[in-house]
Amino acid sequence: MKAPDFAYARPASLDAALALLAEHGEDAVPLAGGQSLVTALNMRLSAPGLLVDLNAIPELAGVSEDEGVVRIGAMTRHRDVGTAALVRERLPLLAAALPHIAHPAIRNRGTIGGSVALADPATEWPACCLAAGATIVVRGPGTERRIAADAFFLGLYTTALEPGEIVTAIEFPVPGDGAVWGFEELSRRHGDYALVGLAATGRRSAVGLSDLRLAFFGVADRPVLARAAAAAIEAGDLTGAQAALADELDPPDDPATRAATRLHLARVVLGRVAGRMRDGTVKEETSHGA
Amino acid sequence: MAPESPDRAHAVAFTLNGEAVRAHVPARMHLGDLLRESFGLTGVHLGCEHGVCGACTILVDGRAVRACLMLGVQADGATVETVEGLTESGRIRDLQDAFHTRNALQCGYCTPGMLVTATELLNDADAATSREEIRAAIAGNYCRCTGYHAIVDAIAATAEARRDGPKNSRREAAE
Ligand SMILES: Cc1cc2nc3c(=O)[nH]c(=O)nc-3n(C[C@H](O)[C@H](O)[C@H](O)COP(=O)(O)OP(=O)(O)OC[C@H]3O[C@@H](n4cnc5c(N)ncnc54)[C@H](O)[C@@H]3O)c2cc1C
Ligand code: FES
Ligand code: FES
């Protein structure tokens, strides 16, 4: 199908973009990589009056490090996030997640800010933000807000973003000594949205794992931090952790994949990821079959 | 100049298959339609128009993108290459020959997108070109005819020939 009629503007600065959004109110939406928005327009699932293209705003793209924080500009393309030397070195979790996001041509264009703003519950970046304790930096007309990932993802395609606000960057704390991470995703085919995925960070010492953050995706209306499961694993009780997921996750039920199946798969994924983090055998996982 | 104020259509200027071109484009028109309808480049195949099938894949500033998920107005200032341009330049002659000799196409609907996706993979110095890697790269390009095996064969054969051939001559020619 073809998109409905709309107007388009490509402002050259963040202030100009914010002014356009303010002037046109709820009729206007930001356009980032377009890999979800243009899809929705072509299928006529969305009919905004004005697209405000963020692609010509230089300050929104790029990766930098300052005082223990890696800052990733909202308009940084998926591919450039996962291949940046700084990210590969400091945030290997993100580099491991990259190959699971869609396909090369979509990774070349889609942006981390777009994924975070969209908040599809079956996607990789929001879960990575949650696992890594990231902060979402948001600008509105004359205001800047810094929102912890824990408080940002509120439900199905729902975030703490207010109309007229733009995500400008995501800030990730650089993991300290003893930091470990884990990532695994099960999908039907390479590049498909996740059936079940887990992004995790923590600390490993002679006595075991601590500071564990387990962010599941594809198993609720938003990415979920499984706190009880994390506490059980820190106490050395994997079976208890897997049992705890029944209360912590709320998997969707559809004819292709029953909720009970997803819960089972979440337990399998947890066992694998926790095992690798405990044994210090974390590596980039590339398993695509359930 | 960038179209900084809202409008339902904008003037664009970009480089298309090596030539400077201009057009006046409705905002709602995606780049695939612009290339097909205003420039007659019907090698840009449209299957799904929502990013899933890969038939419309082209190169923008050297990277593979979905022509159906970029707006025509966003081509302003960019360098766009379609399968027609790649063919005329001779840069993918070896890849096209490999598709031909290995029967890597039947109806041909997916072929332009496959060739463009493979072009990026083969140009990417970092990308390994194991069969598994090739399969991952073309996972976003649907083929309803071949069963993919022959396509993987053709890309793998081209990768091998380029590696073994005169040192990187084709890659240099591509840049
Ligand atoms: C076939 C296919 C498969 C896919 N598979 C996956 C997958 O496996 N995993 C995955 O993560 N994604 C997947 N995607 C989606 C893709 O990653 C999108 O790029 C991403 O979800 C949205 O990013 P974008 O930059 O393209 O945003 P857009 O599509 O431009 O925008 C998405 C929404 O966010 C808003 N928005 C964008 N940027 C901002 C900002 N900076 N501030 C405020 N609001 C903003 C827009 O107004 C819009 O509502 C897939 C897409 C396709 C077509
Ligand atoms: S037509 Fe663009 S991906 Fe199918
Ligand atoms: S050759 Fe027919 S779709 Fe691939």
XYZ file of C-alpha atoms and ligand atoms in Angstrom:
526
model
C 0.000 0.000 0.000
C 0.952 3.651 -0.261
C 1.280 6.178 2.542
C -1.420 8.813 3.097
C -0.667 12.448 2.309
C 1.440 14.354 4.829
C 3.825 17.290 5.028
C 7.547 16.894 5.642
C 10.267 19.121 7.072
C 13.945 18.486 7.692
C 15.174 20.998 10.288
C 18.932 21.476 10.667
C 18.995 21.889 14.452
C 17.427 20.309 17.494
C 15.839 23.621 18.523
C 14.196 23.987 15.111
C 12.857 20.417 15.349
C 11.460 21.045 18.840
C 9.860 24.284 17.641
C 8.127 22.476 14.751
C 6.835 19.776 17.098
C 5.572 22.428 19.517
C 3.904 24.429 16.770
C 2.094 21.464 15.193
C 1.204 19.623 18.393
C 0.031 16.024 18.233
C -0.327 16.227 14.449
C 3.475 16.133 14.097
C 5.797 13.163 14.724
C 9.576 12.828 14.584
C 11.014 10.682 11.773
C 14.242 8.866 12.667
C 15.327 5.802 10.655
C 11.786 5.298 9.387
C 12.144 1.524 9.685
C 9.014 1.321 11.816
C 7.306 4.651 11.069
C 7.380 4.439 7.251
C 6.169 0.847 7.520
C 3.194 2.073 9.540
C 2.563 4.894 7.045
C 2.685 2.540 4.041
C 0.189 0.266 5.776
C -1.905 3.291 6.747
C -1.736 2.382 10.408
C -0.650 5.941 11.122
C -1.716 9.248 9.550
C 0.275 12.169 10.975
C -0.040 15.617 9.406
C 3.687 16.403 9.552
C 6.878 14.362 9.713
C 9.783 16.176 11.363
C 12.881 14.440 9.980
C 15.726 14.256 12.536
C 18.305 13.058 9.963
C 19.923 16.458 9.348
C 20.672 17.268 12.991
C 24.373 16.513 13.436
C 24.400 16.739 17.254
C 22.054 13.735 17.521
C 24.456 11.130 16.077
C 27.676 9.550 17.294
C 29.256 7.732 20.227
C 31.492 9.342 22.855
C 32.841 8.661 26.337
C 33.113 11.064 29.237
C 33.730 10.398 32.945
C 32.689 6.776 33.048
C 29.683 7.205 30.751
C 29.320 6.177 27.117
C 26.882 8.490 25.355
C 25.168 7.217 22.218
C 23.333 9.867 20.184
C 19.704 9.002 19.436
C 20.236 9.097 15.650
C 23.132 6.644 15.728
C 22.168 3.810 13.355
C 21.854 0.305 14.798
C 24.865 -0.803 12.756
C 27.022 2.092 13.946
C 26.092 1.428 17.588
C 27.173 -2.203 17.439
C 30.322 -1.692 15.405
C 31.727 1.415 17.170
C 35.130 0.565 18.696
C 34.096 2.291 21.928
C 30.953 0.178 22.204
C 32.754 -3.074 21.393
C 35.300 -2.337 24.091
C 33.127 -0.797 26.828
C 29.646 -2.191 26.176
C 30.114 -5.646 24.627
C 26.490 -6.437 25.541
C 25.318 -4.007 22.849
C 27.718 -5.418 20.268
C 26.389 -8.914 21.011
C 22.773 -7.759 20.588
C 23.311 -6.070 17.208
C 23.196 -9.125 14.892
C 19.800 -10.048 16.346
C 18.204 -6.775 15.219
C 16.419 -7.207 11.889
C 18.584 -7.419 8.742
C 21.616 -5.495 7.435
C 19.595 -3.037 5.327
C 17.344 -2.225 8.289
C 20.289 -1.943 10.707
C 21.912 0.524 8.278
C 19.012 2.913 8.647
C 17.158 2.258 11.952
C 18.373 4.188 15.007
C 18.798 3.397 18.690
C 16.734 6.472 19.625
C 13.913 5.310 17.350
C 13.876 1.860 18.954
C 13.873 3.303 22.457
C 11.117 5.827 21.631
C 9.001 3.153 19.923
C 9.369 0.681 22.830
C 8.359 -2.466 20.988
C 8.403 -5.064 23.800
C 10.072 -7.720 21.616
C 13.164 -5.659 20.753
C 16.787 -5.664 21.808
C 17.826 -2.076 22.595
C 15.192 -1.336 25.267
C 16.167 -4.534 27.125
C 19.865 -3.669 26.819
C 19.135 -0.198 28.248
C 17.350 -1.778 31.192
C 20.045 -4.410 31.817
C 22.854 -1.865 31.593
C 21.140 0.718 33.821
C 21.101 3.314 31.026
C 19.664 6.814 31.206
C 17.444 8.145 28.416
C 18.155 11.820 27.720
C 15.115 13.710 26.463
C 14.681 17.307 25.264
C 11.434 19.240 25.176
C 10.935 22.906 24.369
C 13.301 24.574 26.852
C 13.681 21.526 29.090
C 15.987 18.545 29.379
C 14.971 15.434 31.283
C 17.121 12.464 32.193
C 15.032 9.355 32.755
C 16.372 6.055 34.098
C 15.563 3.130 31.789
C 13.769 1.544 34.790
C 11.239 4.382 34.688
C 11.104 4.899 30.916
C 9.373 1.819 29.467
C 5.793 1.916 30.722
C 3.878 -0.526 28.529
C 3.132 -1.668 24.992
C 4.675 1.028 22.738
C 4.360 3.347 25.732
C 7.169 5.336 27.350
C 7.674 8.273 29.687
C 8.137 10.542 26.614
C 5.679 13.448 26.501
C 4.284 14.722 23.176
C 6.711 17.221 21.666
C 9.767 15.662 23.308
C 12.715 14.160 21.458
C 15.078 11.473 22.714
C 18.530 12.997 22.171
C 20.870 10.350 23.584
C 21.176 7.214 25.661
C 23.871 7.193 28.350
C 25.406 3.920 29.530
C 27.577 3.679 32.647
C 30.894 1.995 31.816
C 30.910 -1.378 33.620
C 33.510 -1.595 36.420
C 35.875 -4.324 37.653
C 34.524 -7.843 37.581
C 31.638 -6.874 35.332
C 30.086 -9.660 33.271
C 27.230 -9.680 30.798
C 25.070 -12.171 28.982
C 22.776 -12.100 25.976
C 20.622 -14.684 24.300
C 17.662 -14.532 21.987
C 15.421 -17.167 20.487
C 13.576 -16.332 17.272
C 12.042 -18.397 14.503
C 14.334 -17.071 11.796
C 17.433 -14.901 11.808
C 16.414 -11.240 12.170
C 12.855 -11.894 13.316
C 11.537 -10.182 16.398
C 12.348 -12.215 19.525
C 10.166 -15.013 20.834
C 12.135 -14.650 24.042
C 15.308 -12.739 24.778
C 17.475 -11.896 27.760
C 20.038 -9.126 28.211
C 21.925 -9.310 31.496
C 24.688 -7.566 33.406
C 26.299 -8.276 36.763
C 29.489 -8.710 38.710
C 31.412 -11.953 39.132
C 33.716 -12.842 41.994
C 35.060 -15.949 43.721
C 31.822 -16.212 45.721
C 29.489 -15.981 42.737
C 27.395 -13.422 40.890
C 26.153 -10.149 42.350
C 24.468 -6.928 41.171
C 22.625 -9.033 38.628
C 20.191 -7.268 36.276
C 18.141 -9.621 34.098
C 16.156 -7.785 31.405
C 13.804 -10.096 29.519
C 12.117 -9.094 26.258
C 9.303 -10.651 24.232
C 7.655 -11.914 27.411
C 5.477 -9.009 28.556
C 4.093 -5.694 27.285
C 7.502 -4.077 27.977
C 11.047 -5.190 28.781
C 11.025 -6.658 32.296
C 13.668 -6.647 35.026
C 13.334 -10.010 36.775
C 14.379 -9.045 40.316
C 13.315 -12.153 42.227
C 15.023 -14.407 39.697
C 18.187 -12.295 39.974
C 18.150 -12.562 43.786
C 17.737 -16.348 43.585
C 20.680 -16.698 41.204
C 22.833 -14.515 43.460
C 21.925 -16.984 46.233
C 23.058 -19.853 43.985
C 19.531 -21.179 43.340
C 18.972 -21.461 39.589
C 15.912 -23.682 39.948
C 14.334 -21.139 42.292
C 15.163 -18.392 39.793
C 13.508 -20.278 36.963
C 10.420 -20.857 39.120
C 10.269 -17.170 40.056
C 9.820 -16.199 36.397
C 6.202 -17.420 36.496
C 5.290 -14.407 38.650
C 7.678 -11.908 37.070
C 6.895 -12.354 33.370
C 3.569 -11.990 31.577
C 4.157 -13.607 28.188
C 1.718 -12.926 25.340
C -0.415 -15.848 24.226
C -0.830 -16.292 20.483
C -1.710 -19.303 18.362
C 1.859 -19.640 17.062
C 3.462 -19.470 20.496
C 1.550 -20.155 23.678
C 2.326 -18.156 26.812
C 3.397 -21.370 28.550
C 5.875 -22.066 25.751
C 7.392 -18.618 26.059
C 7.699 -19.007 29.816
C 9.442 -22.343 29.308
C 11.801 -20.771 26.755
C 12.519 -17.890 29.149
C 13.599 -20.447 31.762
C 15.848 -22.196 29.247
C 17.433 -18.896 28.223
C 17.927 -17.914 31.866
C 19.698 -21.214 32.584
C 22.083 -20.723 29.674
C 22.863 -17.066 30.331
C 23.270 -17.471 34.101
C 25.508 -20.490 33.558
C 27.787 -18.625 31.191
C 27.975 -15.557 33.449
C 28.773 -17.722 36.477
C 31.445 -19.701 34.631
C 32.924 -16.644 32.947
C 32.361 -18.148 29.504
C 30.403 -15.249 28.093
C 30.701 -14.866 24.378
C 28.646 -13.477 21.566
C 25.739 -15.826 21.099
C 24.207 -16.348 17.718
C 21.472 -18.894 18.134
C 18.389 -18.318 16.066
C 16.318 -21.443 16.367
C 14.044 -22.052 19.313
C 18.965 23.871 0.522
C 17.437 21.544 3.045
C 13.646 21.734 3.170
C 13.465 23.224 6.637
C 9.856 24.340 6.474
C 6.959 21.921 6.215
C 5.525 21.204 2.785
C 3.663 18.419 1.014
C 6.291 18.282 -1.733
C 9.947 19.268 -1.926
C 12.635 19.780 -4.544
C 15.473 17.271 -4.257
C 18.878 16.980 -5.903
C 20.951 13.835 -5.629
C 23.407 11.588 -7.417
C 21.688 8.667 -9.108
C 23.831 5.932 -10.633
C 26.659 8.428 -11.089
C 24.591 11.269 -12.556
C 23.355 14.440 -10.877
C 19.541 14.476 -10.957
C 16.722 16.680 -9.693
C 13.063 16.074 -8.985
C 10.052 17.593 -7.292
C 8.744 14.910 -4.942
C 5.536 14.558 -2.919
C 6.493 13.901 0.717
C 4.381 10.752 0.834
C 6.179 9.110 -2.102
C 8.728 6.514 -1.023
C 12.106 6.335 -2.718
C 11.241 3.086 -4.482
C 8.306 4.705 -6.268
C 10.368 7.802 -7.079
C 13.094 5.702 -8.710
C 10.626 3.574 -10.650
C 8.145 6.220 -11.707
C 10.235 9.357 -12.207
C 13.456 7.711 -13.362
C 12.241 4.475 -14.962
C 14.512 2.345 -12.793
C 12.253 -0.683 -12.664
C 15.054 -2.865 -11.307
C 13.890 -1.538 -7.942
C 11.296 -4.232 -7.322
C 8.472 -3.661 -4.876
C 7.110 -6.680 -3.068
C 5.729 -5.831 0.333
C 6.392 -2.099 0.851
C 6.944 -2.645 4.535
C 10.565 -3.681 4.768
C 10.074 -7.421 4.954
C 10.844 -8.884 1.507
C 14.047 -7.051 0.514
C 13.194 -6.849 -3.211
C 13.566 -3.046 -3.182
C 17.049 -2.983 -1.603
C 19.347 -0.309 -3.098
C 22.573 1.431 -2.033
C 22.360 4.871 -0.432
C 25.723 6.438 0.353
C 27.250 3.011 -0.155
C 25.004 1.154 2.262
C 22.159 -1.223 1.538
C 18.763 0.238 2.462
C 15.110 -0.508 1.769
C 13.868 1.869 -0.935
C 10.308 1.362 0.336
C 11.211 2.654 3.834
C 12.985 5.850 2.792
C 11.010 8.806 1.550
C 11.904 10.199 -1.855
C 12.472 13.615 -0.247
C 15.134 12.008 1.969
C 17.298 11.217 -1.061
C 18.206 14.921 -1.194
C 22.014 15.222 -1.173
C 22.574 11.449 -1.159
C 24.361 9.107 -3.541
C 21.887 6.479 -4.718
C 22.732 3.365 -6.693
C 20.329 0.793 -8.079
C 20.990 -2.540 -9.734
C 21.002 -0.696 -13.086
C 23.910 1.504 -11.970
C 25.817 -1.383 -10.453
C 25.353 -3.332 -13.679
C 26.496 -0.499 -15.963
C 29.583 0.136 -13.857
C 30.678 -3.479 -14.280
C 31.439 -3.695 -10.559
C 29.288 -6.735 -9.941
C 29.887 -8.493 -13.249
C 31.518 -11.425 -11.443
C 28.607 -11.707 -9.000
C 26.065 -11.576 -11.813
C 27.986 -14.225 -13.763
C 28.016 -16.432 -10.667
C 24.224 -16.015 -10.268
C 23.834 -17.006 -13.915
C 26.107 -20.042 -13.908
C 24.715 -21.383 -10.644
C 21.047 -20.832 -11.496
C 20.652 -18.511 -8.543
C 17.474 -17.027 -10.022
C 14.300 -18.339 -11.559
C 11.581 -15.678 -11.837
C 14.126 -12.989 -10.932
C 11.860 -10.968 -8.692
C 14.201 -11.111 -5.714
C 17.391 -10.828 -7.767
C 18.071 -7.057 -7.724
C 17.691 -6.997 -3.936
C 19.852 -10.097 -3.555
C 22.581 -8.586 -5.747
C 22.591 -5.303 -3.808
C 22.637 -7.059 -0.431
C 25.495 -9.278 -1.622
C 27.338 -6.240 -3.008
C 27.428 -4.658 0.428
C 28.460 -7.914 2.098
C 31.291 -8.477 -0.391
C 32.511 -4.860 -0.107
C 32.501 -4.935 3.668
C 36.090 -5.628 4.654
C 35.002 -6.738 8.127
C 32.430 -9.262 7.016
C 33.502 -12.839 6.979
C 31.963 -14.708 4.093
C 31.270 -18.134 5.473
C 28.065 -19.735 4.247
C 26.524 -19.024 7.639
C 27.458 -15.351 7.344
C 26.019 -15.187 3.840
C 22.779 -16.772 4.999
C 22.526 -14.262 7.847
C 23.134 -11.367 5.426
C 20.407 -12.454 2.981
C 17.952 -13.479 5.713
C 16.016 -10.268 5.004
C 15.671 -11.019 1.279
C 12.892 -13.414 0.380
C 13.144 -15.735 -2.596
C 10.064 -17.769 -3.447
C 11.742 -19.820 -6.187
C 15.282 -21.033 -5.637
C 15.349 -22.358 -2.094
C 18.348 -20.034 -1.465
C 20.996 -22.724 -1.860
C 22.133 -21.603 -5.297
C 22.159 -17.968 -4.161
C 24.459 -18.805 -1.255
C 26.633 -20.797 -3.689
C 26.905 -17.846 -6.067
C 27.828 -15.349 -3.347
C 30.311 -17.753 -1.752
C 31.954 -18.438 -5.122
C 32.272 -14.706 -5.805
C 33.733 -14.067 -2.357
C 36.282 -16.809 -2.889
C 37.237 -15.643 -6.371
C 37.703 -12.067 -5.150
C 39.864 -13.238 -2.247
C 42.031 -15.358 -4.518
C 41.986 -12.970 -7.452
C 44.372 -10.083 -8.215
C 44.851 -8.406 -4.886
C 41.625 -6.587 -4.055
C 41.398 -5.132 -7.542
C 37.644 -5.263 -7.613
C 37.190 -3.735 -4.232
C 39.417 -0.841 -5.191
C 37.461 -0.406 -8.396
C 34.344 -0.312 -6.266
C 35.515 2.617 -4.196
C 11.360 -6.304 8.580
C 11.731 -5.594 9.866
C 12.262 -6.321 10.923
C 12.617 -5.677 12.115
N 13.155 -6.413 13.118
C 13.559 -5.797 14.254
C 14.171 -6.512 15.317
O 14.372 -7.730 15.242
N 14.558 -5.813 16.422
C 14.370 -4.446 16.511
O 14.762 -3.859 17.507
N 13.784 -3.765 15.543
C 13.384 -4.391 14.406
N 12.805 -3.641 13.412
C 12.514 -2.207 13.651
C 13.710 -1.328 13.418
O 14.772 -1.654 14.280
C 13.372 0.142 13.608
O 14.447 0.791 13.046
C 13.199 0.654 15.011
O 12.250 -0.026 15.747
C 12.739 2.111 15.007
O 13.807 2.927 14.789
P 13.794 4.013 13.635
O 15.008 4.827 13.833
O 13.647 3.355 12.329
O 12.529 4.887 14.040
P 11.272 5.434 13.194
O 10.629 4.335 12.481
O 11.688 6.619 12.409
O 10.358 5.939 14.395
C 9.695 5.046 15.264
C 8.831 5.842 16.259
O 9.640 6.504 17.213
C 9.476 7.918 17.141
N 10.836 8.478 17.268
C 11.918 8.106 16.532
N 13.028 8.726 16.973
C 12.645 9.505 18.018
C 13.360 10.371 18.899
N 14.702 10.547 18.803
N 12.657 11.019 19.866
C 11.317 10.830 19.976
N 10.594 10.012 19.173
C 11.251 9.352 18.200
C 8.816 8.187 15.805
O 8.023 9.337 15.846
C 7.994 6.923 15.614
O 6.794 7.020 16.342
C 12.445 -4.270 12.226
C 11.911 -3.531 11.160
C 11.553 -4.182 9.983
C 10.987 -3.370 8.858
S 9.262 -3.773 -1.032
Fe 10.749 -2.956 0.289
S 11.218 -4.616 1.536
Fe 9.564 -5.419 0.365
S 13.995 -16.102 -8.210
Fe 11.847 -15.908 -7.938
S 11.764 -14.918 -6.015
Fe 13.841 -15.425 -6.141
